[in-house]
Short mmCIF file of C-alpha atoms and ligand atoms in Angstrom, two decimals:
data_model
loop_
_atom_site.label_atom_id
_atom_site.label_comp_id
_atom_site.label_asym_id
_atom_site.label_seq_id
_atom_site.Cartn_x
_atom_site.Cartn_y
_atom_site.Cartn_z
CA UNK G 28 114.60 116.46 111.36
CA UNK G 29 113.44 115.79 107.79
CA UNK G 30 112.21 112.65 106.09
CA UNK G 31 112.21 111.22 102.56
CA UNK G 32 110.29 108.25 101.22
CA UNK G 33 110.57 106.04 98.16
CA UNK G 34 108.73 102.96 96.89
CA UNK G 35 110.21 99.71 95.59
CA UNK G 36 109.43 98.50 92.07
CA UNK G 37 108.29 95.31 90.40
CA UNK G 38 109.30 94.41 86.85
CA UNK G 39 106.45 92.63 85.06
CA UNK G 40 108.50 91.78 81.98
CA UNK G 41 111.62 92.75 80.05
CA UNK G 42 114.29 92.48 82.75
CA UNK G 43 117.79 91.92 81.36
CA UNK G 44 116.59 92.60 77.80
CA UNK G 45 116.03 96.21 78.91
CA UNK G 46 119.78 96.57 79.43
CA UNK G 47 120.12 96.07 75.63
CA UNK G 48 117.47 98.54 74.54
CA UNK G 49 114.42 96.26 74.53
CA UNK G 50 111.29 97.49 76.31
CA UNK G 51 110.27 96.49 79.84
CA UNK G 52 107.24 97.16 82.03
CA UNK G 53 107.66 98.03 85.70
CA UNK G 54 105.22 99.14 88.38
CA UNK G 55 105.73 100.76 91.79
CA UNK G 56 105.56 98.11 94.50
CA UNK G 57 103.70 100.41 96.76
CA UNK G 58 103.63 98.54 100.03
CA UNK G 59 107.37 98.19 100.16
CA UNK G 60 108.37 101.72 101.13
CA UNK G 61 111.73 102.99 102.34
CA UNK G 62 111.85 105.94 104.68
CA UNK G 63 114.95 107.95 105.52
CA UNK G 64 115.36 110.46 108.32
CA UNK G 65 118.01 113.15 108.38
CA UNK G 66 118.96 114.63 111.74
CA UNK G 67 121.59 117.04 112.99
CA UNK G 68 124.78 115.50 114.38
CA UNK G 69 128.13 116.64 115.68
CA UNK G 70 131.44 116.40 113.78
CA UNK G 71 131.17 113.89 110.91
CA UNK G 72 128.24 112.86 108.71
CA UNK G 73 126.99 109.39 109.67
CA UNK G 74 124.88 106.76 107.93
CA UNK G 75 122.69 104.24 109.68
CA UNK G 76 120.78 101.34 108.09
CA UNK G 77 120.05 97.64 108.52
CA UNK G 78 123.25 96.75 106.66
CA UNK G 79 125.71 99.37 107.99
CA UNK G 80 125.99 101.99 110.70
CA UNK G 81 128.96 104.34 110.98
CA UNK G 82 130.82 107.24 109.39
CA UNK G 83 130.09 107.97 105.74
CA UNK G 84 133.83 107.44 105.07
CA UNK G 85 133.62 103.82 106.27
CA UNK G 86 130.64 102.69 104.20
CA UNK G 87 131.09 99.21 102.64
CA UNK G 88 131.43 98.70 98.85
CA UNK G 89 127.79 97.61 98.53
CA UNK G 90 126.82 101.15 99.57
CA UNK G 91 129.40 103.06 97.50
CA UNK G 92 126.66 104.30 95.15
CA UNK G 93 124.76 105.83 98.07
CA UNK G 94 127.99 107.17 99.64
CA UNK G 95 129.04 108.99 96.47
CA UNK G 96 125.54 110.35 95.99
CA UNK G 97 125.42 111.67 99.56
CA UNK G 98 128.85 113.27 99.15
CA UNK G 99 127.76 114.94 95.91
CA UNK G 100 124.56 116.26 97.50
CA UNK G 101 126.33 117.52 100.62
CA UNK G 102 128.96 119.23 98.48
CA UNK G 103 126.17 121.06 96.66
CA UNK G 104 123.75 121.93 99.43
CA UNK G 105 125.13 120.67 102.77
CA UNK G 106 125.99 123.23 105.41
CA UNK G 107 126.53 120.96 108.43
CA UNK G 108 127.17 117.27 109.28
CA UNK G 109 124.06 115.09 109.47
CA UNK G 110 122.93 111.67 110.59
CA UNK G 111 121.20 109.82 107.74
CA UNK G 112 119.01 107.02 109.09
CA UNK G 113 117.43 104.59 106.60
CA UNK G 114 114.40 102.66 107.82
CA UNK G 115 113.35 99.86 105.51
CA UNK G 116 111.41 96.66 105.41
CA UNK G 117 112.20 96.05 101.76
CA UNK G 118 114.22 92.90 101.49
CA UNK G 119 117.63 93.90 100.19
CA UNK G 120 118.70 92.41 96.88
CA UNK G 121 115.39 90.77 96.03
CA UNK G 122 115.02 92.31 92.60
CA UNK G 123 112.59 94.84 94.01
CA UNK G 124 114.76 97.87 93.34
CA UNK G 125 115.76 98.49 96.92
CA UNK G 126 119.08 100.16 96.03
CA UNK G 127 117.32 102.72 93.83
CA UNK G 128 114.63 103.24 96.46
CA UNK G 129 117.21 103.77 99.23
CA UNK G 130 119.04 106.30 97.03
CA UNK G 131 115.82 108.19 96.23
CA UNK G 132 114.65 108.30 99.84
CA UNK G 133 118.08 109.49 101.04
CA UNK G 134 118.23 112.24 98.40
CA UNK G 135 114.68 113.37 99.18
CA UNK G 136 115.42 113.47 102.92
CA UNK G 137 118.66 115.45 102.44
CA UNK G 138 117.01 118.02 100.18
CA UNK G 139 114.14 118.37 102.66
CA UNK G 140 116.58 118.78 105.56
CA UNK G 141 118.55 121.53 103.84
CA UNK G 142 115.29 123.09 102.60
CA UNK G 143 116.22 122.87 98.93
CA UNK G 144 113.89 122.09 96.05
CA UNK G 145 114.49 118.73 94.36
CA UNK G 146 113.02 118.22 90.89
CA UNK G 147 112.32 114.71 89.56
CA UNK G 148 114.90 115.37 86.88
CA UNK G 149 117.67 116.07 89.39
CA UNK G 150 116.56 113.16 91.59
CA UNK G 151 116.70 110.83 88.58
CA UNK G 152 120.26 111.95 87.86
CA UNK G 153 121.33 111.27 91.44
CA UNK G 154 119.63 107.85 91.57
CA UNK G 155 121.01 106.82 88.17
CA UNK G 156 124.50 107.80 89.27
CA UNK G 157 124.16 105.82 92.46
CA UNK G 158 122.78 102.81 90.56
CA UNK G 159 125.76 102.82 88.19
CA UNK G 160 128.05 102.16 91.12
CA UNK G 161 125.69 99.60 92.64
CA UNK G 162 124.93 97.60 89.49
CA UNK G 163 127.65 98.29 86.94
CA UNK G 164 125.49 98.65 83.83
CA UNK G 165 121.93 99.49 84.92
CA UNK G 166 119.34 100.16 82.24
CA UNK G 167 117.79 102.88 84.41
CA UNK G 168 114.40 101.18 84.78
CA UNK G 169 114.64 100.88 88.57
CA UNK G 170 115.57 104.56 88.94
CA UNK G 171 112.77 105.73 86.63
CA UNK G 172 110.08 103.65 88.35
CA UNK G 173 111.22 104.69 91.81
CA UNK G 174 111.33 108.39 90.89
CA UNK G 175 108.07 108.57 88.89
CA UNK G 176 106.10 106.18 91.16
CA UNK G 177 104.00 105.22 88.13
CA UNK G 178 103.71 102.08 85.98
CA UNK G 179 106.17 102.60 83.15
CA UNK G 180 106.96 101.35 79.67
CA UNK G 181 110.71 101.88 79.50
CA UNK G 182 113.17 101.58 76.65
CA UNK G 183 116.71 102.62 77.51
CA UNK G 184 117.70 105.98 75.96
CA UNK G 185 114.57 105.81 73.82
CA UNK G 186 111.24 106.01 75.55
CA UNK G 187 109.60 106.40 78.90
CA UNK G 188 105.83 106.25 78.95
CA UNK G 189 103.43 106.09 81.85
CA UNK G 190 101.04 103.17 81.45
CA UNK G 191 97.37 102.73 82.33
CA UNK G 192 96.12 99.21 82.68
CA UNK G 193 92.65 98.46 81.47
CA UNK G 194 91.67 95.41 83.53
CA UNK G 195 92.29 94.52 87.12
CA UNK G 196 94.81 91.70 87.32
CA UNK G 197 95.87 89.72 90.37
CA UNK G 198 99.55 89.00 90.85
CA UNK G 199 101.28 87.04 93.57
CA UNK G 200 104.88 87.97 94.32
CA UNK G 201 106.98 85.57 96.38
CA UNK G 202 110.47 85.95 97.78
CA UNK G 203 112.85 82.99 97.62
CA UNK G 204 114.64 84.47 100.66
CA UNK G 205 117.89 84.29 98.69
CA UNK G 206 119.57 87.59 97.77
CA UNK G 207 119.48 88.21 94.05
CA UNK G 208 122.84 88.70 92.34
CA UNK G 209 121.78 91.36 89.86
CA UNK G 210 125.24 92.72 89.18
CA UNK G 211 126.74 89.27 88.41
CA UNK G 212 123.66 88.19 86.44
CA UNK G 213 123.75 91.34 84.25
CA UNK G 214 127.48 90.87 83.66
CA UNK G 215 127.04 87.19 82.76
CA UNK G 216 124.28 87.93 80.24
CA UNK G 217 126.67 90.44 78.68
CA UNK G 218 129.35 87.75 78.42
CA UNK G 219 126.92 85.27 76.82
CA UNK G 220 125.86 87.81 74.20
CA UNK G 221 129.45 88.67 73.44
CA UNK G 222 130.53 85.03 73.19
CA UNK G 223 127.54 83.80 71.11
CA UNK G 224 125.67 86.76 69.64
CA UNK G 225 123.89 84.61 67.04
CA UNK G 226 122.33 82.53 69.82
CA UNK G 227 121.64 85.10 72.52
CA UNK G 228 120.78 88.32 70.65
CA UNK G 229 117.56 86.81 69.23
CA UNK G 230 116.57 85.78 72.76
CA UNK G 231 116.95 89.37 73.95
CA UNK G 232 114.81 90.49 71.03
CA UNK G 233 112.20 87.82 71.86
CA UNK G 234 112.01 89.16 75.42
CA UNK G 235 111.33 92.59 73.93
CA UNK G 236 108.51 91.14 71.82
CA UNK G 237 107.04 89.51 74.92
CA UNK G 238 106.95 92.94 76.58
CA UNK G 239 105.19 94.32 73.47
CA UNK G 240 102.61 91.51 73.65
CA UNK G 241 102.04 92.03 77.38
CA UNK G 242 101.63 95.78 76.85
CA UNK G 243 98.99 95.16 74.18
CA UNK G 244 97.13 92.87 76.55
CA UNK G 245 97.37 95.14 79.61
CA UNK G 246 96.22 98.21 77.72
CA UNK G 247 93.37 96.25 76.11
CA UNK G 248 90.93 93.64 77.37
CA UNK G 249 93.79 91.63 79.00
CA UNK G 250 93.25 87.96 78.28
CA UNK G 251 94.95 86.55 81.33
CA UNK G 252 95.75 83.24 79.63
CA UNK G 253 97.63 85.17 76.93
CA UNK G 254 99.47 87.32 79.47
CA UNK G 255 100.32 84.18 81.47
CA UNK G 256 101.59 82.42 78.36
CA UNK G 257 103.82 85.40 77.59
CA UNK G 258 105.18 85.37 81.15
CA UNK G 259 105.98 81.67 80.88
CA UNK G 260 107.74 82.24 77.56
CA UNK G 261 109.82 84.99 79.19
CA UNK G 262 110.81 82.64 82.02
CA UNK G 263 112.03 80.02 79.52
CA UNK G 264 114.30 82.62 77.91
CA UNK G 265 115.51 83.96 81.27
CA UNK G 266 116.48 80.39 82.18
CA UNK G 267 118.44 80.11 78.91
CA UNK G 268 120.18 83.34 79.82
CA UNK G 269 121.24 81.65 83.11
CA UNK G 270 119.61 84.26 85.34
CA UNK G 271 117.06 81.94 86.92
CA UNK G 272 117.89 79.37 89.58
CA UNK G 273 116.40 76.39 91.41
CA UNK G 274 114.95 78.51 94.24
CA UNK G 275 112.96 80.59 91.74
CA UNK G 276 112.01 77.61 89.58
CA UNK G 277 110.65 75.76 92.59
CA UNK G 278 108.27 78.63 93.43
CA UNK G 279 107.36 79.09 89.76
CA UNK G 280 106.48 75.37 89.54
CA UNK G 281 104.30 75.63 92.65
CA UNK G 282 102.52 78.65 91.13
CA UNK G 283 101.78 76.85 87.86
CA UNK G 284 100.69 73.68 89.67
CA UNK G 285 98.28 75.82 91.68
CA UNK G 286 96.57 77.26 88.65
CA UNK G 287 98.57 80.42 87.90
CA UNK G 288 98.15 81.50 84.27
CA UNK G 289 101.87 82.30 84.16
CA UNK G 290 104.87 82.84 86.40
CA UNK G 291 108.38 84.16 86.03
CA UNK G 292 111.27 85.64 87.96
CA UNK G 293 111.21 89.40 88.46
CA UNK G 294 114.25 91.69 88.51
CA UNK G 295 117.84 90.49 88.38
CA UNK G 296 117.13 86.81 89.14
CA UNK G 297 119.38 84.14 90.72
CA UNK G 298 117.43 84.30 93.93
CA UNK G 299 115.17 87.24 94.66
CA UNK G 300 111.50 87.21 93.77
CA UNK G 301 109.09 85.57 91.33
CA UNK G 302 105.75 86.92 90.12
CA UNK G 303 102.71 84.84 89.18
CA UNK G 304 99.47 85.88 87.45
CA UNK G 305 96.23 84.43 88.82
CA UNK G 306 92.61 84.93 87.90
CA UNK G 307 91.00 85.92 91.20
CA UNK G 308 91.64 87.09 94.72
CA UNK G 309 90.61 83.67 96.01
CA UNK G 310 93.14 81.97 93.78
CA UNK G 311 95.79 84.47 94.87
CA UNK G 312 95.09 83.67 98.51
CA UNK G 313 95.37 79.94 98.03
CA UNK G 314 98.56 80.40 95.99
CA UNK G 315 100.08 82.46 98.80
CA UNK G 316 99.50 79.51 101.15
CA UNK G 317 101.02 77.03 98.70
CA UNK G 318 104.07 79.25 98.11
CA UNK G 319 104.55 79.73 101.81
CA UNK G 320 104.35 75.95 102.40
CA UNK G 321 106.91 75.51 99.60
CA UNK G 322 109.40 77.70 101.47
CA UNK G 323 108.86 81.25 100.17
CA UNK G 324 110.14 83.70 102.78
CA UNK G 325 107.48 86.31 102.02
CA UNK G 326 104.50 86.62 99.70
CA UNK G 327 102.42 89.56 98.56
CA UNK G 328 99.13 89.74 96.66
CA UNK G 329 99.29 92.65 94.29
CA UNK G 330 96.68 94.01 91.89
CA UNK G 331 97.32 96.11 88.83
CA UNK G 332 94.65 98.06 87.02
CA UNK G 333 91.51 99.17 88.81
CA UNK G 334 92.14 97.90 92.32
CA UNK G 335 90.95 97.92 95.89
CA UNK G 336 92.92 98.14 99.09
CA UNK G 337 92.63 95.21 101.42
CA UNK G 338 94.23 94.49 104.74
CA UNK G 339 97.21 92.18 105.22
CA UNK G 340 97.25 88.88 106.98
CA UNK G 341 100.18 86.85 108.24
CA UNK G 342 103.29 87.18 106.15
CA UNK G 343 101.36 87.96 103.00
CA UNK G 344 100.27 91.44 102.03
CA UNK G 345 97.64 92.63 99.65
CA UNK G 346 97.66 96.03 98.10
CA UNK G 347 96.94 97.82 94.92
CA UNK G 348 99.34 99.93 92.92
CA UNK G 349 96.97 102.36 91.34
C1 MEV W 10 117.07 94.86 87.65
O1 MEV W 10 116.00 95.33 88.46
C2 MEV W 10 116.64 94.78 86.21
C3 MEV W 10 117.72 94.33 85.23
O2 MEV W 10 117.14 94.38 83.93
C4 MEV W 10 118.94 95.23 85.29
C5 MEV W 10 118.68 96.63 84.77
O3 MEV W 10 117.74 96.85 84.02
O4 MEV W 10 119.47 97.51 85.12
C6 MEV W 10 118.16 92.90 85.49
#
């Protein structure tokens, strides 16, 4: 048997705009890890996961990206049929990059099983290919964050930089419990831009400028009120782009009413997760309670910058990315 692991990601800012070449910042969401096991099997290659178990040939459309990737890998290096078993606690379709993380963990496990070396470059190609089938027009930010496992400043086809955050910041991430419709949301933003470029292109550019402002803050002394303000401004634009929804806005409202400096959706939107910036661990803990009472299905306390590891309690988790 061989195993492969991959970590989910969290977009701090720039989602959707990143599809159009504007910068975005993403960090590995290090507690949400996907593990895949590869074992020998008889006859046909099989795939087993929370959403599907059966022959590779019968995988549902939602997994076509993974299916094609597995077929390509097996064609290259496979010498026998295998059972691919994906073990995950990452909520599927919550804007946390689970499809990219599943692809990366499967590729890593297959290469380990067949005792072949897998470079990050090759892995990135496989994950990007798989994401194209899963999401239609992915910017590549999920794949890059999942493969590098580092905080990244990403600009499609232009730049990929690893980031170092100066100050420790407390974030609270909460899941609406509603699957995010990334593919439809990305397609709809495309339609809006095509139909009314004079209205929507400047919004995409403004989202890029918000990422630039947040980068400046995170790499400097990080005034949390300024970062929060920038996050709120991003949320207003994401609402205009129709990628937010009432489930997200409810949790965002609760976060702001409970003293968060800023809050916004993260990832594809329309369900999925929101992220709020707070000023202390204590405030994060009380916000987790308020979000839970307001109906969030899961909450995590997450620190960026110089952090400490702390244990989890209840349905909320605290951990540090780096
Ligand atoms: C999805 O995690 C982020 C989006 O910007 C889509 C993409 O970049 O591919 C919404």
